[in-house]
mmCIF file of C-alpha atoms in Angstrom:
data_model
loop_
_atom_site.group_PDB
_atom_site.id
_atom_site.type_symbol
_atom_site.label_atom_id
_atom_site.label_comp_id
_atom_site.label_asym_id
_atom_site.label_seq_id
_atom_site.Cartn_x
_atom_site.Cartn_y
_atom_site.Cartn_z
ATOM 1 C CA ASN A 993 -9.046 -2.275 -4.528
ATOM 2 C CA ALA A 994 -7.233 -3.320 -1.363
ATOM 3 C CA GLY A 995 -5.611 -6.244 -3.223
ATOM 4 C CA VAL A 996 -4.476 -9.073 -0.945
ATOM 5 C CA THR A 997 -4.664 -8.343 2.771
ATOM 6 C CA GLN A 998 -3.257 -10.393 5.634
ATOM 7 C CA THR A 999 -3.704 -10.184 9.370
ATOM 8 C CA PRO A 1000 -1.979 -10.063 11.746
ATOM 9 C CA LYS A 1001 1.321 -8.507 10.617
ATOM 10 C CA PHE A 1002 3.225 -10.014 13.545
ATOM 11 C CA GLN A 1003 2.436 -12.828 15.964
ATOM 12 C CA VAL A 1004 4.269 -14.580 18.773
ATOM 13 C CA LEU A 1005 2.992 -17.974 19.916
ATOM 14 C CA LYS A 1006 4.048 -20.504 22.481
ATOM 15 C CA THR A 1007 4.667 -24.099 21.450
ATOM 16 C CA GLY A 1008 1.372 -25.981 21.294
ATOM 17 C CA GLN A 1009 -0.861 -22.955 20.781
ATOM 18 C CA SER A 1010 -3.140 -22.736 17.771
ATOM 19 C CA MET A 1011 -4.019 -19.739 15.672
ATOM 20 C CA THR A 1012 -5.449 -18.659 12.329
ATOM 21 C CA LEU A 1013 -3.731 -16.394 9.836
ATOM 22 C CA GLN A 1014 -6.263 -14.443 7.832
ATOM 23 C CA CYS A 1015 -6.060 -13.721 4.096
ATOM 24 C CA ALA A 1016 -8.563 -11.892 1.931
ATOM 25 C CA GLN A 1017 -8.577 -10.604 -1.639
ATOM 26 C CA ASP A 1018 -11.011 -8.333 -3.444
ATOM 27 C CA MET A 1019 -9.964 -9.032 -7.030
ATOM 28 C CA ASN A 1020 -12.322 -11.977 -7.578
ATOM 29 C CA HIS A 1021 -9.342 -14.283 -8.107
ATOM 30 C CA GLU A 1022 -10.117 -17.973 -8.308
ATOM 31 C CA TYR A 1023 -6.676 -19.190 -7.215
ATOM 32 C CA MET A 1024 -5.297 -18.555 -3.736
ATOM 33 C CA SER A 1025 -2.254 -19.950 -2.013
ATOM 34 C CA TRP A 1026 -0.183 -19.858 1.144
ATOM 35 C CA TYR A 1027 3.614 -19.830 1.216
ATOM 36 C CA ARG A 1028 6.189 -19.746 3.924
ATOM 37 C CA GLN A 1029 9.529 -18.023 3.461
ATOM 38 C CA ASP A 1030 12.578 -19.047 5.440
ATOM 39 C CA PRO A 1031 16.049 -17.512 5.038
ATOM 40 C CA GLY A 1032 17.785 -18.731 1.875
ATOM 41 C CA MET A 1033 14.910 -21.027 0.907
ATOM 42 C CA GLY A 1034 12.714 -18.847 -1.262
ATOM 43 C CA LEU A 1035 8.974 -19.420 -0.978
ATOM 44 C CA ARG A 1036 7.546 -22.855 -0.316
ATOM 45 C CA LEU A 1037 3.931 -23.692 -1.072
ATOM 46 C CA ILE A 1038 1.892 -24.853 1.935
ATOM 47 C CA HIS A 1039 -1.670 -25.159 0.594
ATOM 48 C CA TYR A 1040 -3.578 -23.792 -2.333
ATOM 49 C CA SER A 1041 -7.129 -23.468 -3.629
ATOM 50 C CA VAL A 1042 -8.442 -23.262 -7.183
ATOM 51 C CA GLY A 1043 -11.864 -22.048 -6.095
ATOM 52 C CA ALA A 1044 -14.374 -21.932 -3.264
ATOM 53 C CA GLY A 1045 -14.751 -25.344 -1.657
ATOM 54 C CA ILE A 1046 -11.585 -26.779 -3.263
ATOM 55 C CA THR A 1047 -8.224 -26.990 -1.497
ATOM 56 C CA ASP A 1048 -5.109 -29.080 -1.961
ATOM 57 C CA GLN A 1049 -1.728 -29.619 -0.375
ATOM 58 C CA GLY A 1050 1.464 -28.012 -1.515
ATOM 59 C CA GLU A 1051 5.065 -28.871 -0.775
ATOM 60 C CA VAL A 1052 5.025 -28.395 3.036
ATOM 61 C CA PRO A 1053 1.462 -28.949 4.333
ATOM 62 C CA ASN A 1054 2.145 -30.729 7.638
ATOM 63 C CA GLY A 1055 0.884 -28.857 10.680
ATOM 64 C CA TYR A 1056 -1.391 -26.552 8.685
ATOM 65 C CA ASN A 1057 -5.049 -26.629 7.648
ATOM 66 C CA VAL A 1058 -6.965 -24.466 5.204
ATOM 67 C CA SER A 1059 -10.522 -23.984 4.043
ATOM 68 C CA ARG A 1060 -12.093 -21.892 1.302
ATOM 69 C CA SER A 1061 -15.744 -21.194 1.984
ATOM 70 C CA THR A 1062 -15.834 -18.003 -0.115
ATOM 71 C CA THR A 1063 -13.908 -16.706 -3.129
ATOM 72 C CA GLU A 1064 -12.502 -13.845 -1.060
ATOM 73 C CA ASP A 1065 -11.133 -15.573 2.049
ATOM 74 C CA PHE A 1066 -8.490 -18.237 2.549
ATOM 75 C CA PRO A 1067 -7.480 -18.648 6.216
ATOM 76 C CA LEU A 1068 -4.500 -20.737 7.302
ATOM 77 C CA ARG A 1069 -4.754 -22.579 10.610
ATOM 78 C CA LEU A 1070 -1.830 -23.722 12.693
ATOM 79 C CA LEU A 1071 -3.109 -26.634 14.737
ATOM 80 C CA SER A 1072 -0.387 -26.933 17.375
ATOM 81 C CA ALA A 1073 2.433 -24.454 16.812
ATOM 82 C CA ALA A 1074 6.030 -25.672 16.806
ATOM 83 C CA PRO A 1075 9.295 -23.676 16.710
ATOM 84 C CA SER A 1076 9.905 -25.077 13.203
ATOM 85 C CA GLN A 1077 6.903 -23.030 12.052
ATOM 86 C CA THR A 1078 8.685 -19.769 12.838
ATOM 87 C CA SER A 1079 8.669 -18.075 9.460
ATOM 88 C CA VAL A 1080 7.191 -15.334 7.314
ATOM 89 C CA TYR A 1081 3.890 -16.375 5.759
ATOM 90 C CA PHE A 1082 2.614 -14.953 2.501
ATOM 91 C CA CYS A 1083 -0.805 -15.328 0.976
ATOM 92 C CA ALA A 1084 -1.177 -14.863 -2.785
ATOM 93 C CA SER A 1085 -3.920 -14.913 -5.388
ATOM 94 C CA SER A 1086 -4.347 -14.963 -9.150
ATOM 95 C CA TYR A 1087 -6.850 -15.562 -11.915
ATOM 96 C CA SER A 1088 -7.049 -19.238 -12.754
ATOM 97 C CA ARG A 1089 -5.721 -18.787 -16.304
ATOM 98 C CA ARG A 1090 -2.919 -16.406 -15.364
ATOM 99 C CA PRO A 1091 0.030 -17.578 -13.254
ATOM 100 C CA GLU A 1092 1.255 -14.181 -12.024
ATOM 101 C CA GLN A 1093 0.241 -14.174 -8.384
ATOM 102 C CA PHE A 1094 -0.315 -11.072 -6.278
ATOM 103 C CA PHE A 1095 1.095 -11.289 -2.788
ATOM 104 C CA GLY A 1096 -0.128 -9.957 0.513
ATOM 105 C CA PRO A 1097 2.222 -8.052 2.859
ATOM 106 C CA GLY A 1098 3.051 -11.136 4.929
ATOM 107 C CA THR A 1099 2.740 -12.263 8.543
ATOM 108 C CA ARG A 1100 5.877 -12.713 10.616
ATOM 109 C CA LEU A 1101 5.280 -15.577 13.038
ATOM 110 C CA THR A 1102 7.550 -16.547 15.910
ATOM 111 C CA VAL A 1103 6.938 -19.712 17.892
ATOM 112 C CA LEU A 1104 8.751 -19.921 21.216
ATOM 113 C CA GLU B 870 10.266 -33.398 -7.451
ATOM 114 C CA ASP B 871 10.237 -29.988 -9.140
ATOM 115 C CA LYS B 872 13.394 -27.983 -8.600
ATOM 116 C CA VAL B 873 14.392 -24.361 -9.296
ATOM 117 C CA VAL B 874 17.926 -23.166 -8.592
ATOM 118 C CA GLN B 875 19.120 -19.564 -8.695
ATOM 119 C CA SER B 876 22.653 -18.269 -8.837
ATOM 120 C CA PRO B 877 24.519 -16.487 -7.504
ATOM 121 C CA LEU B 878 23.128 -16.453 -3.964
ATOM 122 C CA SER B 879 24.080 -12.825 -3.585
ATOM 123 C CA LEU B 880 26.147 -10.124 -5.218
ATOM 124 C CA VAL B 881 27.304 -6.608 -4.551
ATOM 125 C CA VAL B 882 27.736 -4.115 -7.369
ATOM 126 C CA HIS B 883 28.160 -0.360 -7.772
ATOM 127 C CA GLU B 884 25.681 1.973 -9.382
ATOM 128 C CA GLY B 885 25.928 1.836 -13.146
ATOM 129 C CA ASP B 886 27.101 -1.776 -13.271
ATOM 130 C CA THR B 887 25.237 -4.509 -15.174
ATOM 131 C CA VAL B 888 23.915 -7.516 -13.284
ATOM 132 C CA THR B 889 23.072 -10.961 -14.660
ATOM 133 C CA LEU B 890 20.994 -13.359 -12.572
ATOM 134 C CA ASN B 891 20.549 -17.021 -13.425
ATOM 135 C CA CYS B 892 17.678 -19.424 -12.922
ATOM 136 C CA SER B 893 17.759 -23.100 -13.894
ATOM 137 C CA TYR B 894 14.925 -25.554 -13.461
ATOM 138 C CA GLU B 895 13.935 -29.194 -13.573
ATOM 139 C CA VAL B 896 10.162 -29.584 -13.472
ATOM 140 C CA THR B 897 7.477 -31.759 -14.947
ATOM 141 C CA ASN B 898 4.807 -30.030 -17.000
ATOM 142 C CA PHE B 899 6.494 -26.639 -17.527
ATOM 143 C CA ARG B 900 4.057 -23.864 -18.397
ATOM 144 C CA SER B 901 5.882 -20.591 -17.777
ATOM 145 C CA LEU B 902 8.695 -18.939 -15.826
ATOM 146 C CA LEU B 903 8.182 -15.838 -13.732
ATOM 147 C CA TRP B 904 10.526 -13.308 -12.144
ATOM 148 C CA TYR B 905 9.648 -11.387 -8.990
ATOM 149 C CA LYS B 906 11.388 -8.597 -7.089
ATOM 150 C CA GLN B 907 11.199 -8.639 -3.295
ATOM 151 C CA GLU B 908 12.259 -5.606 -1.330
ATOM 152 C CA LYS B 909 11.281 -5.444 2.310
ATOM 153 C CA LYS B 910 7.904 -7.068 2.056
ATOM 154 C CA ALA B 911 5.847 -8.883 -0.559
ATOM 155 C CA PRO B 912 7.266 -10.069 -3.882
ATOM 156 C CA THR B 913 6.153 -7.993 -6.851
ATOM 157 C CA PHE B 914 5.774 -9.431 -10.338
ATOM 158 C CA LEU B 915 8.315 -8.464 -13.028
ATOM 159 C CA PHE B 916 8.087 -10.787 -16.034
ATOM 160 C CA MET B 917 6.471 -13.921 -17.306
ATOM 161 C CA LEU B 918 8.166 -15.945 -20.048
ATOM 162 C CA THR B 919 6.655 -18.826 -21.953
ATOM 163 C CA SER B 920 8.622 -19.065 -25.206
ATOM 164 C CA SER B 921 12.298 -19.625 -25.819
ATOM 165 C CA GLY B 922 14.447 -16.889 -27.302
ATOM 166 C CA ILE B 923 11.991 -14.025 -26.919
ATOM 167 C CA GLU B 924 13.390 -11.293 -24.731
ATOM 168 C CA LYS B 925 11.045 -9.450 -22.412
ATOM 169 C CA LYS B 926 12.057 -5.892 -21.519
ATOM 170 C CA SER B 927 10.889 -3.353 -19.009
ATOM 171 C CA GLY B 928 13.094 -0.295 -18.774
ATOM 172 C CA ARG B 929 16.528 -1.411 -17.601
ATOM 173 C CA LEU B 930 15.390 -4.963 -16.875
ATOM 174 C CA SER B 931 15.271 -7.710 -19.454
ATOM 175 C CA SER B 932 14.837 -11.458 -19.347
ATOM 176 C CA ILE B 933 15.116 -14.405 -21.686
ATOM 177 C CA LEU B 934 14.167 -18.070 -21.485
ATOM 178 C CA ASP B 935 15.896 -21.120 -22.962
ATOM 179 C CA LYS B 936 13.487 -24.072 -22.812
ATOM 180 C CA LYS B 937 15.970 -26.464 -24.380
ATOM 181 C CA GLU B 938 18.679 -25.850 -21.778
ATOM 182 C CA LEU B 939 16.089 -25.198 -19.012
ATOM 183 C CA PHE B 940 17.242 -21.818 -17.771
ATOM 184 C CA SER B 941 16.420 -18.147 -17.727
ATOM 185 C CA ILE B 942 18.482 -14.994 -17.271
ATOM 186 C CA LEU B 943 17.449 -11.678 -15.765
ATOM 187 C CA ASN B 944 19.620 -8.706 -16.705
ATOM 188 C CA ILE B 945 19.653 -5.336 -15.009
ATOM 189 C CA THR B 946 21.620 -2.616 -16.785
ATOM 190 C CA ALA B 947 22.798 0.726 -15.380
ATOM 191 C CA THR B 948 21.923 -0.423 -11.870
ATOM 192 C CA GLN B 949 20.592 2.030 -9.281
ATOM 193 C CA THR B 950 20.399 1.745 -5.500
ATOM 194 C CA GLY B 951 16.657 1.176 -5.882
ATOM 195 C CA ASP B 952 17.423 -2.110 -7.634
ATOM 196 C CA SER B 953 18.691 -3.524 -4.337
ATOM 197 C CA ALA B 954 16.374 -6.421 -3.547
ATOM 198 C CA VAL B 955 16.001 -10.185 -3.604
ATOM 199 C CA TYR B 956 15.085 -11.438 -7.078
ATOM 200 C CA LEU B 957 13.003 -14.595 -7.165
ATOM 201 C CA CYS B 958 12.521 -16.960 -10.052
ATOM 202 C CA ALA B 959 9.462 -19.228 -10.131
ATOM 203 C CA VAL B 960 8.268 -21.904 -12.534
ATOM 204 C CA GLU B 961 4.597 -22.521 -13.154
ATOM 205 C CA THR B 962 3.521 -26.125 -13.449
ATOM 206 C CA ALA B 963 0.010 -27.551 -13.545
ATOM 207 C CA GLY B 964 -2.861 -25.530 -12.163
ATOM 208 C CA ASN B 965 -1.131 -22.201 -11.445
ATOM 209 C CA LYS B 966 1.266 -23.833 -8.976
ATOM 210 C CA LEU B 967 4.550 -21.979 -8.642
ATOM 211 C CA THR B 968 7.829 -23.523 -7.510
ATOM 212 C CA PHE B 969 10.274 -20.842 -6.362
ATOM 213 C CA GLY B 970 14.037 -20.756 -6.343
ATOM 214 C CA GLY B 971 15.943 -19.601 -3.294
ATOM 215 C CA GLY B 972 16.444 -16.098 -4.660
ATOM 216 C CA THR B 973 19.435 -13.892 -5.455
ATOM 217 C CA ARG B 974 20.132 -10.970 -3.133
ATOM 218 C CA VAL B 975 21.431 -7.926 -5.031
ATOM 219 C CA LEU B 976 22.992 -4.976 -3.240
ATOM 220 C CA VAL B 977 23.752 -1.893 -5.310
ATOM 221 C CA LYS B 978 26.181 0.501 -3.645
ATOM 222 C CA PRO B 979 26.263 4.205 -4.534
#
């Protein structure tokens, strides 16, 4: 099992550009989520999904879109990048009845 | 708004010392509390606690939950340099959602 994979590992964007962060898992987990991690602030939930076709907003959803067309994939789209979106982004997944989430290796995003 | 607070923010100890990390929470619909260890990259799962007063142990790490006073403690005994990391506390509320604290950075010096 590859677990949770994320691409790219690093990305630099200019203000106003858009991009998609990819996340995939091969554990057949129903629940998937996206977090951002900023210094001293722990992990904050952006969006999550309880299954294919179902998504919902987390604590900090503004400026981000998600979709879940398959169980395996959960991409995160930045619509118009802003410097405030400079952060490390983690994707995570879990079984729906078990809260312990498995995390991907993260994507470090810098917006200039 | 759900809230999880960890203390201290950071600490420095020497190998062999014992470390106690604190996590307090105010959430609606508490289901469980989880501890994660984060070294350079992704957080890795340590413990999940659901019941008060029952200590979970894994080697030199142990954790306990107090649902009446709304806090948890993570203890690390006989610390080693490999214990250096950020320790994250998270509370599960409805539907697998986790609310994380800000983390405690532990540095163990040889």
